[in-house]
Each structure stands twice: as structure tokens, then as C-alpha cells.
PDB file of C-alpha atoms in Angstrom:
ATOM      1  CA  MET A  26      57.693 108.653 134.554  1.00 60.00           C
ATOM      2  CA  SER A  27      60.530 106.390 133.453  1.00 69.00           C
ATOM      3  CA  ILE A  28      61.611 106.832 129.807  1.00 73.00           C
ATOM      4  CA  THR A  29      64.050 104.559 128.038  1.00 65.00           C
ATOM      5  CA  THR A  30      66.498 106.566 125.896  1.00 70.00           C
ATOM      6  CA  THR A  31      69.689 105.718 124.065  1.00 68.00           C
ATOM      7  CA  SER A  32      71.554 106.629 127.210  1.00 75.00           C
ATOM      8  CA  ASN A  33      70.213 103.446 128.744  1.00 70.00           C
ATOM      9  CA  LEU A  34      71.457 101.205 125.977  1.00 69.00           C
ATOM     10  CA  PRO A  35      74.726  99.307 126.345  1.00 74.00           C
ATOM     11  CA  ALA A  36      77.660 100.526 124.257  1.00 75.00           C
ATOM     12  CA  PRO A  37      77.757  97.531 121.843  1.00 71.00           C
ATOM     13  CA  ILE A  38      74.199  98.256 120.724  1.00 74.00           C
ATOM     14  CA  LEU A  39      75.114 101.875 119.962  1.00 73.00           C
ATOM     15  CA  GLN A  40      77.978 100.834 117.714  1.00 76.00           C
ATOM     16  CA  SER A  41      77.952  99.588 114.142  1.00 76.00           C
ATOM     17  CA  LEU A  42      81.039  98.244 112.407  1.00 73.00           C
ATOM     18  CA  ALA A  43      81.683  99.964 109.088  1.00 75.00           C
ATOM     19  CA  PRO A  44      82.112  97.571 106.152  1.00 75.00           C
ATOM     20  CA  GLY A  45      85.704  97.113 105.113  1.00 74.00           C
ATOM     21  CA  MET A  46      88.955  98.431 106.562  1.00 78.00           C
ATOM     22  CA  LEU A  47      90.139 102.002 106.080  1.00 81.00           C
ATOM     23  CA  SER A  48      93.038 102.612 103.729  1.00 85.00           C
ATOM     24  CA  VAL A  49      96.529 102.657 105.233  1.00 87.00           C
ATOM     25  CA  PRO A  50      98.917 105.385 103.985  1.00 89.00           C
ATOM     26  CA  THR A  51     101.502 103.555 101.890  1.00 90.00           C
ATOM     27  CA  PRO A  52     104.488 105.199 100.171  1.00 93.00           C
ATOM     28  CA  ASN A  53     105.562 104.640  96.589  1.00 93.00           C
ATOM     29  CA  PHE A  54     108.250 101.965  96.342  1.00 95.00           C
ATOM     30  CA  ASN A  55     110.533 103.626  93.791  1.00 95.00           C
ATOM     31  CA  TYR A  56     114.008 102.274  94.499  1.00 96.00           C
ATOM     32  CA  ILE A  57     113.161  98.788  93.251  1.00 95.00           C
ATOM     33  CA  ILE A  58     111.939 100.112  89.889  1.00 93.00           C
ATOM     34  CA  PRO A  59     115.258 101.025  88.168  1.00 94.00           C
ATOM     35  CA  ALA A  60     117.263  98.159  89.727  1.00 95.00           C
ATOM     36  CA  GLU A  61     118.500  95.372  87.500  1.00 95.00           C
ATOM     37  CA  LYS A  62     116.734  92.176  88.621  1.00 95.00           C
ATOM     38  CA  TYR A  63     118.653  88.937  89.258  1.00 95.00           C
ATOM     39  CA  SER A  64     117.823  85.704  91.057  1.00 95.00           C
ATOM     40  CA  MET A  65     120.256  83.569  93.060  1.00 94.00           C
ATOM     41  CA  PRO A  66     119.685  79.903  92.121  1.00 93.00           C
ATOM     42  CA  ARG A  67     119.061  77.271  94.770  1.00 91.00           C
ATOM     43  CA  GLN A  68     122.212  75.534  95.923  1.00 89.00           C
ATOM     44  CA  GLY A  69     124.096  78.396  94.290  1.00 90.00           C
ATOM     45  CA  GLY A  70     126.099  79.444  97.342  1.00 92.00           C
ATOM     46  CA  THR A  71     125.878  82.640  99.361  1.00 94.00           C
ATOM     47  CA  THR A  72     127.332  85.146  96.892  1.00 96.00           C
ATOM     48  CA  MET A  73     126.457  86.256  93.378  1.00 95.00           C
ATOM     49  CA  ARG A  74     129.491  87.250  91.308  1.00 96.00           C
ATOM     50  CA  PHE A  75     129.393  89.727  88.438  1.00 96.00           C
ATOM     51  CA  LEU A  76     132.131  90.025  85.813  1.00 95.00           C
ATOM     52  CA  ARG A  77     132.861  93.042  83.639  1.00 93.00           C
ATOM     53  CA  PRO A  78     135.552  93.102  80.934  1.00 94.00           C
ATOM     54  CA  VAL A  79     138.028  95.960  81.272  1.00 94.00           C
ATOM     55  CA  PRO A  80     138.053  98.008  78.043  1.00 93.00           C
ATOM     56  CA  LEU A  81     141.040  97.583  75.730  1.00 93.00           C
ATOM     57  CA  GLN A  82     142.937 100.576  74.411  1.00 93.00           C
ATOM     58  CA  PRO A  83     141.932 101.506  70.851  1.00 93.00           C
ATOM     59  CA  PRO A  84     144.806 100.885  68.380  1.00 91.00           C
ATOM     60  CA  VAL A  85     145.258 104.409  66.998  1.00 90.00           C
ATOM     61  CA  THR A  86     148.987 104.176  66.100  1.00 88.00           C
ATOM     62  CA  GLN A  87     149.962 103.161  62.559  1.00 89.00           C
ATOM     63  CA  LEU A  88     151.878  99.917  62.187  1.00 88.00           C
ATOM     64  CA  GLY A  89     154.279 101.376  59.611  1.00 85.00           C
ATOM     65  CA  ASN A  90     156.682  99.327  57.502  1.00 88.00           C
ATOM     66  CA  THR A  91     159.236  98.387  60.146  1.00 87.00           C
ATOM     67  CA  GLY A  92     157.809  94.955  60.846  1.00 87.00           C
ATOM     68  CA  ILE A  93     157.900  95.691  64.568  1.00 88.00           C
ATOM     69  CA  GLU A  94     154.748  94.652  66.371  1.00 89.00           C
ATOM     70  CA  PRO A  95     153.293  97.038  68.979  1.00 88.00           C
ATOM     71  CA  PRO A  96     153.071  95.817  72.586  1.00 90.00           C
ATOM     72  CA  SER A  97     150.172  93.482  73.240  1.00 93.00           C
ATOM     73  CA  GLN A  98     147.447  94.225  75.758  1.00 93.00           C
ATOM     74  CA  VAL A  99     146.305  92.098  78.670  1.00 94.00           C
ATOM     75  CA  ALA A 100     142.614  91.192  78.731  1.00 94.00           C
ATOM     76  CA  THR A 101     141.279  91.472  82.287  1.00 95.00           C
ATOM     77  CA  ARG A 102     137.929  91.499  84.062  1.00 95.00           C
ATOM     78  CA  GLU A 103     136.535  93.311  87.080  1.00 95.00           C
ATOM     79  CA  ILE A 104     134.905  91.138  89.754  1.00 96.00           C
ATOM     80  CA  ILE A 105     131.947  92.409  91.802  1.00 95.00           C
ATOM     81  CA  ASP A 106     130.470  90.245  94.570  1.00 96.00           C
ATOM     82  CA  SER A 107     127.205  90.541  96.510  1.00 96.00           C
ATOM     83  CA  ALA A 108     126.281  88.317  99.473  1.00 96.00           C
ATOM     84  CA  MET A 109     122.713  87.284 100.229  1.00 96.00           C
ATOM     85  CA  ALA A 110     121.040  88.491 103.464  1.00 96.00           C
ATOM     86  CA  PHE A 111     117.830  87.331 105.160  1.00 95.00           C
ATOM     87  CA  TYR A 112     115.039  89.380 106.771  1.00 96.00           C
ATOM     88  CA  GLY A 113     111.702  88.720 108.426  1.00 95.00           C
ATOM     89  CA  THR A 114     109.018  89.749 110.921  1.00 94.00           C
ATOM     90  CA  SER A 115     105.943  88.167 112.501  1.00 94.00           C
ATOM     91  CA  VAL A 116     102.728  88.789 114.454  1.00 93.00           C
ATOM     92  CA  ILE A 117     101.440  86.637 117.346  1.00 92.00           C
ATOM     93  CA  LEU A 118      97.646  86.245 117.546  1.00 89.00           C
ATOM     94  CA  ASN A 119      95.830  84.743 120.490  1.00 89.00           C
ATOM     95  CA  GLU A 120      93.384  82.021 119.443  1.00 86.00           C
ATOM     96  CA  GLN A 121      90.464  83.907 121.005  1.00 88.00           C
ATOM     97  CA  VAL A 122      91.116  86.874 118.692  1.00 84.00           C
ATOM     98  CA  ILE A 123      90.967  84.598 115.663  1.00 78.00           C
ATOM     99  CA  ILE A 124      87.774  82.914 116.878  1.00 82.00           C
ATOM    100  CA  GLN A 125      85.834  85.880 118.276  1.00 76.00           C
ATOM    101  CA  ASP A 126      86.875  89.015 116.388  1.00 75.00           C
ATOM    102  CA  GLN A 127      84.122  90.034 113.934  1.00 65.00           C
ATOM    103  CA  ASP A 128      86.719  91.264 111.449  1.00 69.00           C
ATOM    104  CA  PRO A 129      88.749  88.705 109.424  1.00 79.00           C
ATOM    105  CA  VAL A 130      91.972  89.310 111.365  1.00 83.00           C
ATOM    106  CA  LEU A 131      94.113  86.860 109.429  1.00 83.00           C
ATOM    107  CA  SER A 132      93.209  88.515 106.118  1.00 84.00           C
ATOM    108  CA  TRP A 133      94.186  92.076 106.947  1.00 85.00           C
ATOM    109  CA  VAL A 134      97.253  91.090 109.002  1.00 89.00           C
ATOM    110  CA  THR A 135      98.462  89.061 106.020  1.00 88.00           C
ATOM    111  CA  GLU A 136      97.988  92.088 103.769  1.00 89.00           C
ATOM    112  CA  ARG A 137      99.902  94.383 106.132  1.00 92.00           C
ATOM    113  CA  LEU A 138     102.763  91.908 106.452  1.00 92.00           C
ATOM    114  CA  GLY A 139     103.047  91.768 102.652  1.00 91.00           C
ATOM    115  CA  VAL A 140     103.179  95.557 102.397  1.00 93.00           C
ATOM    116  CA  ALA A 141     105.754  95.732 105.213  1.00 94.00           C
ATOM    117  CA  MET A 142     107.952  93.256 103.366  1.00 94.00           C
ATOM    118  CA  ARG A 143     107.860  95.233 100.098  1.00 93.00           C
ATOM    119  CA  GLN A 144     108.504  98.439 102.008  1.00 94.00           C
ATOM    120  CA  ALA A 145     111.511  96.813 103.685  1.00 95.00           C
ATOM    121  CA  GLU A 146     112.916  95.827 100.273  1.00 95.00           C
ATOM    122  CA  ASP A 147     112.738  99.441  99.134  1.00 95.00           C
ATOM    123  CA  ILE A 148     114.170 100.923 102.348  1.00 96.00           C
ATOM    124  CA  ILE A 149     117.113  98.495 102.248  1.00 96.00           C
ATOM    125  CA  LEU A 150     117.847  99.546  98.668  1.00 96.00           C
ATOM    126  CA  ARG A 151     117.463 103.244  99.549  1.00 96.00           C
ATOM    127  CA  ASP A 152     119.895 103.066 102.470  1.00 96.00           C
ATOM    128  CA  PHE A 153     122.356 101.027 100.407  1.00 96.00           C
ATOM    129  CA  LEU A 154     122.381 103.618  97.627  1.00 96.00           C
ATOM    130  CA  LEU A 155     122.706 106.432 100.152  1.00 95.00           C
ATOM    131  CA  SER A 156     125.846 104.826 101.570  1.00 94.00           C
ATOM    132  CA  SER A 157     127.387 103.971  98.188  1.00 93.00           C
ATOM    133  CA  ALA A 158     126.602 106.659  95.602  1.00 95.00           C
ATOM    134  CA  SER A 159     129.012 109.501  94.869  1.00 95.00           C
ATOM    135  CA  VAL A 160     127.688 112.890  95.985  1.00 97.00           C
ATOM    136  CA  TYR A 161     126.849 115.997  93.989  1.00 97.00           C
ATOM    137  CA  ASN A 162     126.003 119.012  96.157  1.00 97.00           C
ATOM    138  CA  CYS A 163     123.727 121.475  94.362  1.00 96.00           C
ATOM    139  CA  ARG A 164     125.270 124.922  93.904  1.00 95.00           C
ATOM    140  CA  GLY A 165     123.168 126.588  91.221  1.00 92.00           C
ATOM    141  CA  GLY A 166     120.551 127.998  93.594  1.00 93.00           C
ATOM    142  CA  VAL A 167     120.215 131.336  95.346  1.00 93.00           C
ATOM    143  CA  ASN A 168     119.073 130.430  98.873  1.00 93.00           C
ATOM    144  CA  GLY A 169     122.599 130.896 100.254  1.00 92.00           C
ATOM    145  CA  ASP A 170     122.769 127.437 101.805  1.00 94.00           C
ATOM    146  CA  SER A 171     125.157 124.555 101.226  1.00 93.00           C
ATOM    147  CA  PRO A 172     123.890 122.668  99.316  1.00 96.00           C
ATOM    148  CA  THR A 173     121.547 125.116  97.584  1.00 96.00           C
ATOM    149  CA  GLU A 174     118.097 124.384  96.219  1.00 96.00           C
ATOM    150  CA  LEU A 175     117.871 122.182  93.117  1.00 97.00           C
ATOM    151  CA  THR A 176     117.958 124.064  89.805  1.00 96.00           C
ATOM    152  CA  VAL A 177     117.827 123.225  86.113  1.00 96.00           C
ATOM    153  CA  ARG A 178     121.535 124.060  85.973  1.00 96.00           C
ATOM    154  CA  ASP A 179     122.297 121.376  88.584  1.00 97.00           C
ATOM    155  CA  LEU A 180     120.226 118.777  86.750  1.00 97.00           C
ATOM    156  CA  SER A 181     122.010 119.643  83.510  1.00 96.00           C
ATOM    157  CA  ALA A 182     125.408 119.240  85.213  1.00 96.00           C
ATOM    158  CA  VAL A 183     124.467 115.819  86.636  1.00 97.00           C
ATOM    159  CA  ALA A 184     123.060 114.621  83.292  1.00 96.00           C
ATOM    160  CA  SER A 185     126.256 115.798  81.601  1.00 97.00           C
ATOM    161  CA  ALA A 186     128.371 113.834  84.110  1.00 96.00           C
ATOM    162  CA  LEU A 187     126.367 110.663  83.454  1.00 97.00           C
ATOM    163  CA  ASP A 188     126.617 111.179  79.699  1.00 96.00           C
ATOM    164  CA  THR A 189     130.381 111.724  80.027  1.00 97.00           C
ATOM    165  CA  ALA A 190     130.592 108.384  81.873  1.00 96.00           C
ATOM    166  CA  ASN A 191     128.804 106.786  78.873  1.00 95.00           C
ATOM    167  CA  ALA A 192     125.858 105.790  81.053  1.00 95.00           C
ATOM    168  CA  PHE A 193     122.817 104.067  79.571  1.00 93.00           C
ATOM    169  CA  LYS A 194     119.485 105.868  79.661  1.00 92.00           C
ATOM    170  CA  PHE A 195     116.374 103.945  80.687  1.00 86.00           C
ATOM    171  CA  LEU A 196     113.784 105.326  78.371  1.00 69.00           C
ATOM    172  CA  SER A 197     113.747 106.546  74.809  1.00 63.00           C
ATOM    173  CA  GLY A 198     112.154 109.909  74.253  1.00 51.00           C
ATOM    174  CA  LYS A 199     108.498 110.590  73.562  1.00 50.00           C
ATOM    175  CA  GLN A 200     107.836 112.338  70.278  1.00 49.00           C
ATOM    176  CA  GLY A 201     105.486 115.281  70.264  1.00 46.00           C
ATOM    177  CA  GLU A 202     101.869 114.631  69.300  1.00 50.00           C
ATOM    178  CA  ASP A 203      99.077 116.899  68.101  1.00 48.00           C
ATOM    179  CA  ARG A 204      97.455 117.272  71.525  1.00 50.00           C
ATOM    180  CA  PHE A 205      96.813 120.429  73.531  1.00 47.00           C
ATOM    181  CA  GLY A 206      99.252 121.118  76.372  1.00 46.00           C
ATOM    182  CA  THR A 207     101.616 118.229  75.609  1.00 54.00           C
ATOM    183  CA  SER A 208     105.364 118.366  75.078  1.00 62.00           C
ATOM    184  CA  PRO A 209     107.968 115.967  73.682  1.00 62.00           C
ATOM    185  CA  ILE A 210     110.123 114.184  76.295  1.00 78.00           C
ATOM    186  CA  ARG A 211     113.833 113.463  75.960  1.00 79.00           C
ATOM    187  CA  SER A 212     115.430 110.056  76.447  1.00 87.00           C
ATOM    188  CA  ALA A 213     115.963 109.946  80.167  1.00 91.00           C
ATOM    189  CA  TYR A 214     117.641 108.732  83.326  1.00 95.00           C
ATOM    190  CA  PHE A 215     115.636 108.132  86.521  1.00 95.00           C
ATOM    191  CA  PHE A 216     115.566 110.757  89.287  1.00 97.00           C
ATOM    192  CA  LEU A 217     114.220 109.424  92.605  1.00 97.00           C
ATOM    193  CA  THR A 218     113.217 112.155  95.019  1.00 97.00           C
ATOM    194  CA  SER A 219     110.899 113.122  97.860  1.00 97.00           C
ATOM    195  CA  THR A 220     107.288 114.218  97.563  1.00 97.00           C
ATOM    196  CA  GLU A 221     108.408 117.322  99.478  1.00 96.00           C
ATOM    197  CA  MET A 222     110.385 118.331  96.372  1.00 97.00           C
ATOM    198  CA  GLN A 223     107.298 118.551  94.134  1.00 96.00           C
ATOM    199  CA  PRO A 224     106.854 122.341  94.539  1.00 95.00           C
ATOM    200  CA  THR A 225     110.478 122.792  93.429  1.00 96.00           C
ATOM    201  CA  PHE A 226     109.803 120.986  90.157  1.00 96.00           C
ATOM    202  CA  ASP A 227     106.515 122.809  89.622  1.00 95.00           C
ATOM    203  CA  ALA A 228     108.447 126.106  89.689  1.00 93.00           C
ATOM    204  CA  MET A 229     111.041 125.027  87.079  1.00 94.00           C
ATOM    205  CA  ASP A 230     110.537 126.434  83.592  1.00 90.00           C
ATOM    206  CA  LYS A 231     111.894 123.211  82.023  1.00 90.00           C
ATOM    207  CA  PHE A 232     109.518 120.930  83.945  1.00 93.00           C
ATOM    208  CA  THR A 233     106.879 118.881  82.141  1.00 90.00           C
ATOM    209  CA  SER A 234     104.198 117.202  84.242  1.00 91.00           C
ATOM    210  CA  SER A 235     103.567 113.523  83.547  1.00 88.00           C
ATOM    211  CA  TRP A 236     100.008 114.523  82.628  1.00 86.00           C
ATOM    212  CA  ASN A 237     101.442 116.618  79.795  1.00 83.00           C
ATOM    213  CA  TYR A 238     103.397 113.776  78.168  1.00 81.00           C
ATOM    214  CA  PRO A 239     102.402 113.127  74.547  1.00 78.00           C
ATOM    215  CA  ASN A 240     101.049 109.738  75.646  1.00 76.00           C
ATOM    216  CA  GLN A 241     100.681 107.738  78.860  1.00 76.00           C
ATOM    217  CA  ASN A 242     101.987 104.400  77.545  1.00 77.00           C
ATOM    218  CA  ASP A 243     104.903 103.882  79.943  1.00 78.00           C
ATOM    219  CA  VAL A 244     104.047 106.330  82.737  1.00 85.00           C
ATOM    220  CA  ILE A 245     104.371 104.813  86.224  1.00 86.00           C
ATOM    221  CA  TYR A 246     101.995 105.763  89.057  1.00 89.00           C
ATOM    222  CA  SER A 247     104.728 107.518  91.076  1.00 93.00           C
ATOM    223  CA  GLU A 248     106.089 109.478  88.081  1.00 93.00           C
ATOM    224  CA  TYR A 249     105.709 113.205  88.666  1.00 95.00           C
ATOM    225  CA  GLY A 250     107.168 114.605  85.453  1.00 93.00           C
ATOM    226  CA  ALA A 251     110.359 115.265  83.510  1.00 93.00           C
ATOM    227  CA  VAL A 252     113.129 117.864  83.468  1.00 95.00           C
ATOM    228  CA  LEU A 253     115.759 117.781  80.702  1.00 92.00           C
ATOM    229  CA  ASN A 254     117.105 114.196  80.594  1.00 93.00           C
ATOM    230  CA  PHE A 255     115.459 113.069  83.844  1.00 95.00           C
ATOM    231  CA  ARG A 256     112.114 111.405  84.543  1.00 94.00           C
ATOM    232  CA  ILE A 257     111.106 112.359  88.096  1.00 96.00           C
ATOM    233  CA  PHE A 258     109.679 109.787  90.562  1.00 96.00           C
ATOM    234  CA  THR A 259     108.538 110.897  94.010  1.00 97.00           C
ATOM    235  CA  SER A 260     107.956 109.047  97.270  1.00 96.00           C
ATOM    236  CA  SER A 261     107.432 109.974 100.914  1.00 95.00           C
ATOM    237  CA  GLU A 262     110.098 107.345 101.769  1.00 94.00           C
ATOM    238  CA  SER A 263     112.880 109.194  99.948  1.00 94.00           C
ATOM    239  CA  ALA A 264     115.977 109.857 102.058  1.00 93.00           C
ATOM    240  CA  VAL A 265     115.873 113.233 103.857  1.00 95.00           C
ATOM    241  CA  GLN A 266     118.405 114.400 106.460  1.00 95.00           C
ATOM    242  CA  ARG A 267     116.581 116.779 108.767  1.00 95.00           C
ATOM    243  CA  ALA A 268     118.305 120.049 109.773  1.00 94.00           C
ATOM    244  CA  ALA A 269     121.551 118.936 108.125  1.00 93.00           C
ATOM    245  CA  SER A 270     122.594 121.755 105.756  1.00 93.00           C
ATOM    246  CA  ALA A 271     125.944 123.415 106.466  1.00 91.00           C
ATOM    247  CA  ILE A 272     124.823 127.055 106.756  1.00 93.00           C
ATOM    248  CA  ASN A 273     121.117 127.413 107.562  1.00 93.00           C
ATOM    249  CA  GLY A 274     120.484 124.036 109.192  1.00 93.00           C
ATOM    250  CA  ALA A 275     117.799 123.187 106.643  1.00 95.00           C
ATOM    251  CA  ASP A 276     116.603 119.739 105.582  1.00 96.00           C
ATOM    252  CA  VAL A 277     118.875 118.087 103.009  1.00 97.00           C
ATOM    253  CA  PHE A 278     117.216 115.940 100.345  1.00 98.00           C
ATOM    254  CA  ASN A 279     119.146 113.012  98.889  1.00 97.00           C
ATOM    255  CA  ASN A 280     117.933 112.586  95.315  1.00 97.00           C
ATOM    256  CA  MET A 281     119.212 109.618  93.335  1.00 97.00           C
ATOM    257  CA  ALA A 282     120.102 110.204  89.681  1.00 97.00           C
ATOM    258  CA  ILE A 283     120.218 106.702  88.222  1.00 97.00           C
ATOM    259  CA  ALA A 284     121.297 105.255  84.899  1.00 96.00           C
ATOM    260  CA  ARG A 285     120.344 101.806  83.600  1.00 94.00           C
ATOM    261  CA  GLU A 286     122.512  98.944  84.943  1.00 94.00           C
ATOM    262  CA  SER A 287     123.948 101.134  87.707  1.00 96.00           C
ATOM    263  CA  TYR A 288     122.801  98.806  90.529  1.00 96.00           C
ATOM    264  CA  ALA A 289     121.069  95.476  90.992  1.00 96.00           C
ATOM    265  CA  HIS A 290     118.542  93.805  93.274  1.00 96.00           C
ATOM    266  CA  ILE A 291     119.028  90.050  93.795  1.00 96.00           C
ATOM    267  CA  ASP A 292     116.451  87.697  95.258  1.00 94.00           C
ATOM    268  CA  GLN A 293     116.893  84.106  96.368  1.00 94.00           C
ATOM    269  CA  ASP A 294     115.155  81.450  94.287  1.00 93.00           C
ATOM    270  CA  GLY A 295     112.480  79.929  96.508  1.00 88.00           C
ATOM    271  CA  TYR A 296     112.967  82.551  99.237  1.00 89.00           C
ATOM    272  CA  SER A 297     112.065  85.885  97.625  1.00 84.00           C
ATOM    273  CA  SER A 298     108.954  86.079  99.811  1.00 86.00           C
ATOM    274  CA  GLN A 299     107.442  83.539 102.172  1.00 89.00           C
ATOM    275  CA  LEU A 300     104.204  83.910 104.148  1.00 90.00           C
ATOM    276  CA  LEU A 301     104.197  81.603 107.156  1.00 91.00           C
ATOM    277  CA  TYR A 302     101.088  80.789 109.217  1.00 90.00           C
ATOM    278  CA  ARG A 303     101.337  78.500 112.224  1.00 90.00           C
ATOM    279  CA  PRO A 304      97.938  77.793 113.820  1.00 89.00           C
ATOM    280  CA  PRO A 305      97.665  77.750 117.636  1.00 88.00           C
ATOM    281  CA  ILE A 306      97.935  73.941 117.741  1.00 88.00           C
ATOM    282  CA  PHE A 307     101.688  74.293 117.178  1.00 85.00           C
ATOM    283  CA  SER A 308     102.303  76.979 119.821  1.00 81.00           C
ATOM    284  CA  GLY A 309     102.439  74.995 123.047  1.00 83.00           C
ATOM    285  CA  PRO A 310     100.641  72.566 125.389  1.00 88.00           C
ATOM    286  CA  LEU A 311      97.406  74.621 125.418  1.00 89.00           C
ATOM    287  CA  ALA A 312      97.513  75.790 121.799  1.00 87.00           C
ATOM    288  CA  LEU A 313      96.798  79.392 122.772  1.00 90.00           C
ATOM    289  CA  ASN A 314      98.605  81.485 120.148  1.00 91.00           C
ATOM    290  CA  GLY A 315      98.931  81.401 116.384  1.00 88.00           C
ATOM    291  CA  THR A 316     101.560  83.264 114.390  1.00 91.00           C
ATOM    292  CA  LEU A 317     101.730  84.975 111.018  1.00 92.00           C
ATOM    293  CA  GLY A 318     105.061  85.975 109.552  1.00 94.00           C
ATOM    294  CA  VAL A 319     106.925  86.887 106.416  1.00 95.00           C
ATOM    295  CA  LYS A 320     110.553  86.366 105.533  1.00 95.00           C
ATOM    296  CA  PHE A 321     112.595  87.063 102.452  1.00 95.00           C
ATOM    297  CA  ALA A 322     116.146  87.151 101.205  1.00 95.00           C
ATOM    298  CA  GLN A 323     117.751  89.821  99.076  1.00 95.00           C
ATOM    299  CA  ALA A 324     121.074  91.327  98.136  1.00 96.00           C
ATOM    300  CA  GLN A 325     122.023  94.534  96.370  1.00 96.00           C
ATOM    301  CA  VAL A 326     125.144  95.672  94.579  1.00 97.00           C
ATOM    302  CA  ILE A 327     126.531  98.667  92.699  1.00 96.00           C
ATOM    303  CA  LEU A 328     127.292  97.503  89.175  1.00 96.00           C
ATOM    304  CA  GLN A 329     128.736 100.752  87.803  1.00 95.00           C
ATOM    305  CA  GLU A 330     129.514 103.459  90.359  1.00 94.00           C
ATOM    306  CA  THR A 331     130.021 106.226  87.776  1.00 95.00           C
ATOM    307  CA  TRP A 332     126.419 105.798  86.566  1.00 96.00           C
ATOM    308  CA  LEU A 333     124.889 106.852  89.873  1.00 96.00           C
ATOM    309  CA  ARG A 334     124.753 110.202  91.737  1.00 97.00           C
ATOM    310  CA  ASN A 335     123.352 111.300  95.067  1.00 97.00           C
ATOM    311  CA  VAL A 336     122.173 114.828  94.231  1.00 97.00           C
ATOM    312  CA  ARG A 337     121.933 116.643  97.580  1.00 97.00           C
ATOM    313  CA  CYS A 338     119.882 119.811  97.840  1.00 97.00           C
ATOM    314  CA  THR A 339     117.757 121.953 100.131  1.00 96.00           C
ATOM    315  CA  LEU A 340     114.457 123.684  99.436  1.00 95.00           C
ATOM    316  CA  GLY A 341     114.187 127.171  97.982  1.00 85.00           C
ATOM    317  CA  SER A 342     113.487 130.081 100.298  1.00 74.00           C
TER     318      SER A 342
END
């Protein structure tokens, strides 16, 4: 006797397309957050120039009664230049994919291109800071490596160095409120680090989770908590040098301690982000392939090098 079972059915009948696309793992884009934002005007040339007055010496010597004038000072300015650069990527889609695929291909490809562009902005900023910031190697830990694991002592030393350089803090403190488990938060610099560092902060006695802030008014999604004068922001895209420590060959984490106005991100007016779709009719004699692409222009610059530190550390044993 012949029996028809599911084994006799063709594969397409046995399959059902789930509604919607699955989520794509996407890192937090933290490096763009503390950057000063500028825009290069159209027809404004290729380079944005920043000017900073050089401080004058305070007149602390008495004039006396001799009638002799003290030497005059020369007013000067520092010049900082940043040149615009252009980036882009694209996807080629055969016309049959666009016509026959049951999923709206153009929609999700457009979304992924947009995410890739924003991720590129952040990676460019990260690598720029990594190549430009002065380095502080942690030495307050006990794991015997160089650098050691990050400690409260190291964070205090870095905050003291920024304060000594008269750096500007980003955020005013949060006053304590009558709520269980909350704690007041100091005025703070930004500290951009890796998600792999989260257990290190959890073990610090001075750490306050972002969930234990007195209020959630200005808490950003990627904010993990606060230690002393630092608000901690984590991302899986943070710079990590694998097997790079001097003694034990451990992973070295490059954590950016950032003050306000320490660096800038510059976009190009009319070119900050462009989504470009060319239907197959423009591809060639047979109009076989369409294209989707994004392009953008950006520049970055260190505005005050003493207000920025690359705090290098390893993980605790």
C-alpha cells in the first residue's frame, strides 16, 4: 500500500518563512558621544581650522613708583587643522533577486548599510584616538603584569591629571535622593571601555551601577556606571590589543578617559550621509544589476591633547 508522507513533499512546501528578520548583533557607538560636533560648510575648502588663544602671564609683580613699565606680552594663537576625508561602500543586487525574493531585500540591505556607516564613523574615531592620546599604563594592581589591572587608585591618578590640566568635565553631579540603593554621583569625565571590563568595575568598592543613580534623566543606553569622577561607557568595539602585555602576554585594554572639548568630529554639509540607489536600468545594456550604497565624509581632530588619556590595563587574575 502506497502512503503519502511528508517525506514525499518537496522542500519548499515543508518550509515556512518566519515573519520579520532576526536581530543583528550591533555594538554601542560610544566614541561619537563625547566628541565636539562641527560641520564643514559647502564651498568651505578641504580643511577646518581651529584657533586657540595662548594664555597670557598673570601680572603678579607690583608696578612700584619708579615709572618704569614692565615688559609687554605678545598675544598669540595656536592653529589646529583637520582635513576632510571621504568613505563609502555598496552592495550589488541582481534584478532577479529584487523581483523574486519574498523578503523586501532593498529594505533590510538599506538598514544594514546605514548601521555599517555609523559603525565606520565610530571605528575611525576610535583608531584616531588610539593613535593620538597620551598613554597611562595602570600600575596600581596586583596581577604582576605590565600594565596591571585597572584599580580605583589608577582612576584617581588619571582624574587628578585631567584636573591638573584644568580639563572640563562633561556632566554635573547627581545629588542624592531618598530612594533605596541609590548613591550621589560626582561631576564626571567620560571613560570609554570594553564590555569585557565590566566584571572589573563590578568588583570595585567605589563603583556605582547606572541603575543605582539617584535618577535616570541623562543616563545613556551604553552607560554602565560610575567610579569617582568617571562615568563608564562600555562597547564590544572598544580597542583591545590581544596578547600584548609585557610580562604575561595578556590582552591589553585601551580605555579612553575623555574631558569635554578634548576632540572633535566634523561632518561635511550635504555629505554627512548619503544613501544611493541605482536601479538596474542604469547598470548596462541588459539592465541586470542594481546597486545600493552609502557614502559619507568626516574629519576628526584633537583639540586639547592634555585633556585625553589612553588608560591601558589588563584584567585581574
